JSON list of C-alpha atoms in Angstrom, two decimals:
[
{"chain": "A", "resi": 1, "resn": "MET", "atom": "CA", "xyz": [11.69, -76.81, 45.14]},
{"chain": "A", "resi": 2, "resn": "ARG", "atom": "CA", "xyz": [14.61, -74.24, 46.25]},
{"chain": "A", "resi": 3, "resn": "VAL", "atom": "CA", "xyz": [17.68, -74.32, 44.02]},
{"chain": "A", "resi": 4, "resn": "MET", "atom": "CA", "xyz": [21.06, -72.54, 44.56]},
{"chain": "A", "resi": 5, "resn": "GLY", "atom": "CA", "xyz": [23.15, -72.02, 41.64]},
{"chain": "A", "resi": 6, "resn": "VAL", "atom": "CA", "xyz": [26.93, -71.55, 41.63]},
{"chain": "A", "resi": 7, "resn": "ASP", "atom": "CA", "xyz": [28.64, -69.57, 38.95]},
{"chain": "A", "resi": 8, "resn": "PRO", "atom": "CA", "xyz": [32.30, -70.65, 40.05]},
{"chain": "A", "resi": 9, "resn": "GLY", "atom": "CA", "xyz": [35.40, -68.51, 39.63]},
{"chain": "A", "resi": 10, "resn": "LEU", "atom": "CA", "xyz": [38.24, -67.96, 41.69]},
{"chain": "A", "resi": 11, "resn": "THR", "atom": "CA", "xyz": [38.00, -64.26, 41.59]},
{"chain": "A", "resi": 12, "resn": "ARG", "atom": "CA", "xyz": [34.18, -63.86, 41.56]},
{"chain": "A", "resi": 13, "resn": "CYS", "atom": "CA", "xyz": [32.29, -66.83, 42.46]},
{"chain": "A", "resi": 14, "resn": "GLY", "atom": "CA", "xyz": [28.52, -66.01, 41.72]},
{"chain": "A", "resi": 15, "resn": "LEU", "atom": "CA", "xyz": [25.63, -67.47, 44.16]},
{"chain": "A", "resi": 16, "resn": "GLY", "atom": "CA", "xyz": [21.99, -67.40, 43.66]},
{"chain": "A", "resi": 17, "resn": "ALA", "atom": "CA", "xyz": [18.94, -69.15, 45.05]},
{"chain": "A", "resi": 18, "resn": "VAL", "atom": "CA", "xyz": [15.67, -69.51, 43.74]},
{"chain": "A", "resi": 19, "resn": "GLU", "atom": "CA", "xyz": [12.49, -71.15, 44.58]},
{"chain": "A", "resi": 20, "resn": "GLY", "atom": "CA", "xyz": [9.86, -72.28, 42.38]},
{"chain": "A", "resi": 21, "resn": "ARG", "atom": "CA", "xyz": [8.57, -74.93, 39.94]},
{"chain": "A", "resi": 22, "resn": "PRO", "atom": "CA", "xyz": [7.80, -75.21, 36.29]},
{"chain": "A", "resi": 23, "resn": "GLY", "atom": "CA", "xyz": [4.95, -73.29, 35.06]},
{"chain": "A", "resi": 24, "resn": "ALA", "atom": "CA", "xyz": [4.79, -71.39, 38.23]},
{"chain": "A", "resi": 25, "resn": "PRO", "atom": "CA", "xyz": [6.05, -67.97, 39.26]},
{"chain": "A", "resi": 26, "resn": "LEU", "atom": "CA", "xyz": [9.72, -67.99, 40.38]},
{"chain": "A", "resi": 27, "resn": "ARG", "atom": "CA", "xyz": [10.93, -66.18, 43.83]},
{"chain": "A", "resi": 28, "resn": "LEU", "atom": "CA", "xyz": [14.08, -64.67, 44.37]},
{"chain": "A", "resi": 29, "resn": "VAL", "atom": "CA", "xyz": [15.81, -66.12, 47.85]},
{"chain": "A", "resi": 30, "resn": "LYS", "atom": "CA", "xyz": [19.11, -64.58, 47.81]},
{"chain": "A", "resi": 31, "resn": "VAL", "atom": "CA", "xyz": [21.74, -63.33, 45.31]},
{"chain": "A", "resi": 32, "resn": "GLY", "atom": "CA", "xyz": [25.67, -62.45, 45.77]},
{"chain": "A", "resi": 33, "resn": "VAL", "atom": "CA", "xyz": [29.31, -63.15, 45.02]},
{"chain": "A", "resi": 34, "resn": "VAL", "atom": "CA", "xyz": [32.02, -64.66, 47.11]},
{"chain": "A", "resi": 35, "resn": "ARG", "atom": "CA", "xyz": [35.16, -62.91, 46.00]},
{"chain": "A", "resi": 36, "resn": "THR", "atom": "CA", "xyz": [39.17, -63.88, 46.69]},
{"chain": "A", "resi": 37, "resn": "PRO", "atom": "CA", "xyz": [41.94, -61.64, 46.12]},
{"chain": "A", "resi": 38, "resn": "ALA", "atom": "CA", "xyz": [44.02, -62.51, 42.72]},
{"chain": "A", "resi": 39, "resn": "ASP", "atom": "CA", "xyz": [47.13, -62.20, 44.83]},
{"chain": "A", "resi": 40, "resn": "ASP", "atom": "CA", "xyz": [46.19, -64.74, 47.60]},
{"chain": "A", "resi": 41, "resn": "GLU", "atom": "CA", "xyz": [47.53, -68.21, 47.25]},
{"chain": "A", "resi": 42, "resn": "ILE", "atom": "CA", "xyz": [45.27, -70.70, 45.73]},
{"chain": "A", "resi": 43, "resn": "GLY", "atom": "CA", "xyz": [44.84, -72.70, 48.87]},
{"chain": "A", "resi": 44, "resn": "ALA", "atom": "CA", "xyz": [43.71, -69.62, 50.52]},
{"chain": "A", "resi": 45, "resn": "ARG", "atom": "CA", "xyz": [41.55, -68.46, 47.67]},
{"chain": "A", "resi": 46, "resn": "LEU", "atom": "CA", "xyz": [39.69, -71.97, 47.64]},
{"chain": "A", "resi": 47, "resn": "VAL", "atom": "CA", "xyz": [39.14, -72.02, 51.56]},
{"chain": "A", "resi": 48, "resn": "ALA", "atom": "CA", "xyz": [37.79, -68.45, 51.30]},
{"chain": "A", "resi": 49, "resn": "ILE", "atom": "CA", "xyz": [35.24, -70.03, 48.32]},
{"chain": "A", "resi": 50, "resn": "GLU", "atom": "CA", "xyz": [34.36, -72.89, 50.52]},
{"chain": "A", "resi": 51, "resn": "ALA", "atom": "CA", "xyz": [33.61, -70.78, 53.84]},
{"chain": "A", "resi": 52, "resn": "GLY", "atom": "CA", "xyz": [31.24, -68.41, 51.60]},
{"chain": "A", "resi": 53, "resn": "ILE", "atom": "CA", "xyz": [29.42, -71.36, 50.14]},
{"chain": "A", "resi": 54, "resn": "GLU", "atom": "CA", "xyz": [29.02, -73.19, 53.26]},
{"chain": "A", "resi": 55, "resn": "ARG", "atom": "CA", "xyz": [27.61, -70.28, 54.76]},
{"chain": "A", "resi": 56, "resn": "TRP", "atom": "CA", "xyz": [25.12, -69.85, 51.86]},
{"chain": "A", "resi": 57, "resn": "LEU", "atom": "CA", "xyz": [24.12, -73.47, 52.19]},
{"chain": "A", "resi": 58, "resn": "ASP", "atom": "CA", "xyz": [23.70, -72.97, 55.84]},
{"chain": "A", "resi": 59, "resn": "GLU", "atom": "CA", "xyz": [21.60, -70.18, 55.33]},
{"chain": "A", "resi": 60, "resn": "ILE", "atom": "CA", "xyz": [19.67, -71.18, 51.93]},
{"chain": "A", "resi": 61, "resn": "ARG", "atom": "CA", "xyz": [18.86, -74.93, 52.81]},
{"chain": "A", "resi": 62, "resn": "PRO", "atom": "CA", "xyz": [18.60, -76.13, 49.42]},
{"chain": "A", "resi": 63, "resn": "ASP", "atom": "CA", "xyz": [16.88, -78.77, 47.69]},
{"chain": "A", "resi": 64, "resn": "ALA", "atom": "CA", "xyz": [19.71, -78.94, 45.03]},
{"chain": "A", "resi": 65, "resn": "VAL", "atom": "CA", "xyz": [22.69, -77.37, 43.88]},
{"chain": "A", "resi": 66, "resn": "ALA", "atom": "CA", "xyz": [23.43, -76.48, 40.26]},
{"chain": "A", "resi": 67, "resn": "VAL", "atom": "CA", "xyz": [26.49, -75.74, 39.29]},
{"chain": "A", "resi": 68, "resn": "GLU", "atom": "CA", "xyz": [27.85, -74.36, 35.73]},
{"chain": "A", "resi": 69, "resn": "ARG", "atom": "CA", "xyz": [29.79, -77.00, 33.90]},
{"chain": "A", "resi": 70, "resn": "VAL", "atom": "CA", "xyz": [33.23, -76.13, 33.14]},
{"chain": "A", "resi": 71, "resn": "PHE", "atom": "CA", "xyz": [33.88, -76.28, 29.34]},
{"chain": "A", "resi": 72, "resn": "ALA", "atom": "CA", "xyz": [37.19, -75.70, 27.50]},
{"chain": "A", "resi": 73, "resn": "GLN", "atom": "CA", "xyz": [38.52, -72.01, 27.00]},
{"chain": "A", "resi": 74, "resn": "HIS", "atom": "CA", "xyz": [41.49, -70.50, 25.07]},
{"chain": "A", "resi": 75, "resn": "ASN", "atom": "CA", "xyz": [42.88, -69.52, 28.52]},
{"chain": "A", "resi": 76, "resn": "LEU", "atom": "CA", "xyz": [43.98, -72.41, 30.33]},
{"chain": "A", "resi": 77, "resn": "ARG", "atom": "CA", "xyz": [44.72, -70.42, 33.41]},
{"chain": "A", "resi": 78, "resn": "THR", "atom": "CA", "xyz": [40.94, -69.15, 33.72]},
{"chain": "A", "resi": 79, "resn": "VAL", "atom": "CA", "xyz": [39.52, -72.70, 33.09]},
{"chain": "A", "resi": 80, "resn": "MET", "atom": "CA", "xyz": [41.72, -74.16, 35.86]},
{"chain": "A", "resi": 81, "resn": "GLY", "atom": "CA", "xyz": [40.60, -71.58, 38.29]},
{"chain": "A", "resi": 82, "resn": "THR", "atom": "CA", "xyz": [36.83, -72.14, 37.20]},
{"chain": "A", "resi": 83, "resn": "ALA", "atom": "CA", "xyz": [37.21, -76.01, 37.55]},
{"chain": "A", "resi": 84, "resn": "GLN", "atom": "CA", "xyz": [39.02, -75.68, 40.99]},
{"chain": "A", "resi": 85, "resn": "ALA", "atom": "CA", "xyz": [36.26, -73.45, 42.25]},
{"chain": "A", "resi": 86, "resn": "SER", "atom": "CA", "xyz": [33.47, -75.68, 40.56]},
{"chain": "A", "resi": 87, "resn": "ALA", "atom": "CA", "xyz": [34.91, -78.50, 42.42]},
{"chain": "A", "resi": 88, "resn": "VAL", "atom": "CA", "xyz": [34.45, -76.78, 45.53]},
{"chain": "A", "resi": 89, "resn": "ALA", "atom": "CA", "xyz": [31.16, -76.56, 45.08]},
{"chain": "A", "resi": 90, "resn": "ILE", "atom": "CA", "xyz": [30.53, -79.92, 44.42]},
{"chain": "A", "resi": 91, "resn": "LEU", "atom": "CA", "xyz": [32.32, -81.06, 47.25]},
{"chain": "A", "resi": 92, "resn": "CYS", "atom": "CA", "xyz": [30.24, -78.73, 49.72]},
{"chain": "A", "resi": 93, "resn": "ALA", "atom": "CA", "xyz": [26.57, -79.75, 48.13]},
{"chain": "A", "resi": 94, "resn": "SER", "atom": "CA", "xyz": [27.92, -83.45, 48.16]},
{"chain": "A", "resi": 95, "resn": "ARG", "atom": "CA", "xyz": [29.19, -83.66, 51.50]},
{"chain": "A", "resi": 96, "resn": "ARG", "atom": "CA", "xyz": [25.49, -82.56, 52.79]},
{"chain": "A", "resi": 97, "resn": "GLY", "atom": "CA", "xyz": [24.05, -85.44, 50.65]},
{"chain": "A", "resi": 98, "resn": "LEU", "atom": "CA", "xyz": [22.29, -82.71, 48.60]},
{"chain": "A", "resi": 99, "resn": "PRO", "atom": "CA", "xyz": [21.98, -83.49, 44.65]},
{"chain": "A", "resi": 100, "resn": "VAL", "atom": "CA", "xyz": [24.13, -81.62, 42.25]},
{"chain": "A", "resi": 101, "resn": "ALA", "atom": "CA", "xyz": [23.34, -80.89, 38.72]},
{"chain": "A", "resi": 102, "resn": "LEU", "atom": "CA", "xyz": [25.69, -79.59, 36.16]},
{"chain": "A", "resi": 103, "resn": "HIS", "atom": "CA", "xyz": [24.46, -77.35, 33.32]},
{"chain": "A", "resi": 104, "resn": "THR", "atom": "CA", "xyz": [26.66, -75.95, 30.37]},
{"chain": "A", "resi": 105, "resn": "PRO", "atom": "CA", "xyz": [26.49, -72.13, 29.87]},
{"chain": "A", "resi": 106, "resn": "SER", "atom": "CA", "xyz": [24.26, -73.04, 26.25]},
{"chain": "A", "resi": 107, "resn": "GLU", "atom": "CA", "xyz": [22.08, -75.03, 28.07]},
{"chain": "A", "resi": 108, "resn": "VAL", "atom": "CA", "xyz": [21.50, -72.19, 30.63]},
{"chain": "A", "resi": 109, "resn": "LYS", "atom": "CA", "xyz": [21.04, -69.57, 27.84]},
{"chain": "A", "resi": 110, "resn": "ALA", "atom": "CA", "xyz": [18.66, -71.63, 25.90]},
{"chain": "A", "resi": 111, "resn": "ALA", "atom": "CA", "xyz": [16.61, -72.19, 29.10]},
{"chain": "A", "resi": 112, "resn": "ILE", "atom": "CA", "xyz": [16.63, -68.54, 30.04]},
{"chain": "A", "resi": 113, "resn": "THR", "atom": "CA", "xyz": [16.55, -67.11, 27.01]},
{"chain": "A", "resi": 114, "resn": "GLY", "atom": "CA", "xyz": [15.47, -69.55, 23.84]},
{"chain": "A", "resi": 115, "resn": "SER", "atom": "CA", "xyz": [18.84, -69.02, 22.47]},
{"chain": "A", "resi": 116, "resn": "GLY", "atom": "CA", "xyz": [21.74, -70.95, 23.18]},
{"chain": "A", "resi": 117, "resn": "THR", "atom": "CA", "xyz": [24.16, -68.04, 21.78]},
{"chain": "A", "resi": 118, "resn": "ALA", "atom": "CA", "xyz": [22.45, -65.19, 23.78]},
{"chain": "A", "resi": 119, "resn": "ASP", "atom": "CA", "xyz": [25.11, -62.88, 25.69]},
{"chain": "A", "resi": 120, "resn": "LYS", "atom": "CA", "xyz": [25.33, -61.84, 29.44]},
{"chain": "A", "resi": 121, "resn": "ARG", "atom": "CA", "xyz": [23.01, -59.11, 28.90]},
{"chain": "A", "resi": 122, "resn": "GLN", "atom": "CA", "xyz": [20.13, -60.93, 27.40]},
{"chain": "A", "resi": 123, "resn": "VAL", "atom": "CA", "xyz": [20.68, -63.50, 30.27]},
{"chain": "A", "resi": 124, "resn": "GLY", "atom": "CA", "xyz": [20.59, -61.14, 32.88]},
{"chain": "A", "resi": 125, "resn": "THR", "atom": "CA", "xyz": [17.71, -58.92, 31.46]},
{"chain": "A", "resi": 126, "resn": "MET", "atom": "CA", "xyz": [15.63, -62.11, 31.17]},
{"chain": "A", "resi": 127, "resn": "VAL", "atom": "CA", "xyz": [16.39, -63.05, 35.12]},
{"chain": "A", "resi": 128, "resn": "THR", "atom": "CA", "xyz": [15.31, -59.52, 36.01]},
{"chain": "A", "resi": 129, "resn": "ARG", "atom": "CA", "xyz": [12.10, -60.22, 34.41]},
{"chain": "A", "resi": 130, "resn": "LEU", "atom": "CA", "xyz": [11.49, -63.73, 35.44]},
{"chain": "A", "resi": 131, "resn": "LEU", "atom": "CA", "xyz": [12.17, -62.97, 38.92]},
{"chain": "A", "resi": 132, "resn": "ARG", "atom": "CA", "xyz": [10.26, -59.64, 38.67]},
{"chain": "A", "resi": 133, "resn": "LEU", "atom": "CA", "xyz": [13.39, -57.52, 40.33]},
{"chain": "A", "resi": 134, "resn": "ASP", "atom": "CA", "xyz": [13.69, -53.86, 39.96]},
{"chain": "A", "resi": 135, "resn": "ALA", "atom": "CA", "xyz": [17.14, -53.88, 38.77]},
{"chain": "A", "resi": 136, "resn": "MET", "atom": "CA", "xyz": [19.45, -56.39, 36.90]},
{"chain": "A", "resi": 137, "resn": "PRO", "atom": "CA", "xyz": [21.57, -58.48, 39.46]},
{"chain": "A", "resi": 138, "resn": "LYS", "atom": "CA", "xyz": [25.37, -57.16, 39.40]},
{"chain": "A", "resi": 139, "resn": "PRO", "atom": "CA", "xyz": [27.95, -58.18, 38.87]},
{"chain": "A", "resi": 140, "resn": "ALA", "atom": "CA", "xyz": [26.97, -60.63, 36.08]},
{"chain": "A", "resi": 141, "resn": "ASP", "atom": "CA", "xyz": [28.40, -63.64, 38.00]},
{"chain": "A", "resi": 142, "resn": "ALA", "atom": "CA", "xyz": [25.64, -63.25, 40.32]},
{"chain": "A", "resi": 143, "resn": "ALA", "atom": "CA", "xyz": [22.69, -63.01, 37.35]},
{"chain": "A", "resi": 144, "resn": "ASP", "atom": "CA", "xyz": [24.52, -66.15, 35.96]},
{"chain": "A", "resi": 145, "resn": "ALA", "atom": "CA", "xyz": [23.90, -68.03, 39.20]},
{"chain": "A", "resi": 146, "resn": "LEU", "atom": "CA", "xyz": [20.60, -67.01, 39.35]},
{"chain": "A", "resi": 147, "resn": "ALA", "atom": "CA", "xyz": [20.35, -68.38, 35.52]},
{"chain": "A", "resi": 148, "resn": "LEU", "atom": "CA", "xyz": [21.65, -71.80, 36.68]},
{"chain": "A", "resi": 149, "resn": "ALA", "atom": "CA", "xyz": [19.22, -71.89, 39.41]},
{"chain": "A", "resi": 150, "resn": "ILE", "atom": "CA", "xyz": [16.20, -71.17, 37.20]},
{"chain": "A", "resi": 151, "resn": "CYS", "atom": "CA", "xyz": [17.64, -73.65, 34.43]},
{"chain": "A", "resi": 152, "resn": "HIS", "atom": "CA", "xyz": [17.78, -76.36, 36.97]},
{"chain": "A", "resi": 153, "resn": "ILE", "atom": "CA", "xyz": [14.04, -75.46, 38.19]},
{"chain": "A", "resi": 154, "resn": "TRP", "atom": "CA", "xyz": [13.01, -75.75, 34.77]},
{"chain": "A", "resi": 155, "resn": "ARG", "atom": "CA", "xyz": [14.49, -78.66, 33.49]},
{"chain": "A", "resi": 156, "resn": "GLY", "atom": "CA", "xyz": [16.19, -80.44, 36.52]},
{"chain": "A", "resi": 157, "resn": "GLY", "atom": "CA", "xyz": [13.09, -81.11, 38.54]},
{"chain": "A", "resi": 158, "resn": "ALA", "atom": "CA", "xyz": [11.73, -84.19, 36.71]},
{"chain": "A", "resi": 159, "resn": "GLN", "atom": "CA", "xyz": [15.46, -85.74, 36.98]},
{"chain": "A", "resi": 160, "resn": "ASN", "atom": "CA", "xyz": [15.37, -85.12, 40.58]},
{"chain": "A", "resi": 161, "resn": "ARG", "atom": "CA", "xyz": [12.30, -86.78, 41.66]},
{"chain": "A", "resi": 162, "resn": "LEU", "atom": "CA", "xyz": [13.47, -89.80, 39.49]},
{"chain": "A", "resi": 163, "resn": "ALA", "atom": "CA", "xyz": [16.54, -89.99, 41.38]},
{"chain": "A", "resi": 164, "resn": "GLU", "atom": "CA", "xyz": [15.01, -89.62, 44.54]},
{"chain": "A", "resi": 165, "resn": "ALA", "atom": "CA", "xyz": [12.39, -92.50, 43.69]},
{"chain": "A", "resi": 166, "resn": "ALA", "atom": "CA", "xyz": [15.18, -94.38, 42.88]},
{"chain": "A", "resi": 167, "resn": "ALA", "atom": "CA", "xyz": [16.92, -93.89, 45.99]},
{"chain": "A", "resi": 168, "resn": "ARG", "atom": "CA", "xyz": [13.67, -94.75, 47.85]},
{"chain": "A", "resi": 169, "resn": "ALA", "atom": "CA", "xyz": [13.13, -97.65, 46.18]},
{"chain": "A", "resi": 170, "resn": "THR", "atom": "CA", "xyz": [16.81, -99.39, 46.32]},
{"chain": "A", "resi": 171, "resn": "GLY", "atom": "CA", "xyz": [18.15, -97.63, 49.52]},
{"chain": "A", "resi": 172, "resn": "ALA", "atom": "CA", "xyz": [16.34, -99.83, 52.13]},
{"chain": "A", "resi": 173, "resn": "GLY", "atom": "CA", "xyz": [16.29, -103.00, 50.40]},
{"chain": "A", "resi": 174, "resn": "GLY", "atom": "CA", "xyz": [20.11, -103.45, 49.49]},
{"chain": "A", "resi": 175, "resn": "GLY", "atom": "CA", "xyz": [22.09, -100.00, 49.64]},
{"chain": "A", "resi": 176, "resn": "VAL", "atom": "CA", "xyz": [22.07, -99.06, 45.96]},
{"chain": "A", "resi": 177, "resn": "THR", "atom": "CA", "xyz": [22.71, -95.47, 45.04]},
{"chain": "A", "resi": 178, "resn": "ALA", "atom": "CA", "xyz": [20.61, -93.45, 42.48]},
{"chain": "A", "resi": 179, "resn": "ALA", "atom": "CA", "xyz": [23.54, -93.23, 40.66]},
{"chain": "A", "resi": 180, "resn": "ALA", "atom": "CA", "xyz": [24.24, -96.58, 40.37]},
{"chain": "A", "resi": 181, "resn": "TYR", "atom": "CA", "xyz": [20.47, -97.49, 39.39]},
{"chain": "A", "resi": 182, "resn": "PHE", "atom": "CA", "xyz": [20.51, -95.13, 36.72]},
{"chain": "A", "resi": 183, "resn": "ARG", "atom": "CA", "xyz": [24.02, -96.58, 35.49]},
{"chain": "A", "resi": 184, "resn": "GLY", "atom": "CA", "xyz": [22.47, -99.92, 35.49]},
{"chain": "A", "resi": 185, "resn": "ARG", "atom": "CA", "xyz": [25.16, -101.30, 38.01]},
{"chain": "A", "resi": 186, "resn": "GLY", "atom": "CA", "xyz": [24.72, -102.90, 41.35]},
{"chain": "A", "resi": 187, "resn": "ARG", "atom": "CA", "xyz": [21.98, -104.54, 42.59]},
{"chain": "A", "resi": 188, "resn": "PRO", "atom": "CA", "xyz": [19.88, -104.92, 45.86]},
{"chain": "A", "resi": 189, "resn": "ALA", "atom": "CA", "xyz": [20.96, -108.01, 47.93]},
{"chain": "A", "resi": 190, "resn": "GLY", "atom": "CA", "xyz": [18.87, -111.26, 46.73]},
{"chain": "A", "resi": 191, "resn": "TYR", "atom": "CA", "xyz": [18.20, -109.31, 43.14]},
{"chain": "A", "resi": 192, "resn": "SER", "atom": "CA", "xyz": [18.13, -112.04, 40.20]},
{"chain": "A", "resi": 193, "resn": "ARG", "atom": "CA", "xyz": [16.83, -111.16, 36.81]},
{"chain": "A", "resi": 194, "resn": "GLY", "atom": "CA", "xyz": [13.14, -111.79, 36.40]},
{"chain": "A", "resi": 195, "resn": "THR", "atom": "CA", "xyz": [12.48, -110.76, 39.81]},
{"chain": "A", "resi": 196, "resn": "THR", "atom": "CA", "xyz": [10.78, -107.68, 41.09]},
{"chain": "A", "resi": 197, "resn": "LYS", "atom": "CA", "xyz": [12.52, -106.33, 44.12]}
]
């Protein structure tokens, strides 16, 4: 599968795309960042991030998008900007009907390095090794985006297949979404307990 990872941020939004499957060599598709000037209005910055992500989606055509889950930080201004950029990425992918997964920083670190407390350099070193690159991707936001994509390929593939199977099984018969299926809410038309439909 091809996964696009997004390390959200207002000043630098890291983007990275990786192709592969669990147990097989991974391949770098593309890596980079979308930058916005810190003195621009918030609306203009979010529009620039959206345009950058849309260009990537057009070019990369991923099977899924993995976004870093925003977590509480001491700096409220930083976490707000991260959350806003994260929402733009989720919106862009969802508008195209792409599966979106949120992974915490510690989950990504554990998947890539074996330790949920690894630092950015350790993550970057492992990303470089796993993708067989000549040099570590820079800035760190770009390496983090690749780490998100790798984490999702290794951990999210089975979940995506289950969601797709649920969507195929329920979509034609009564319009139940995969999300509703897994929440146990909503039933296809004509469904009653004890029947198989």
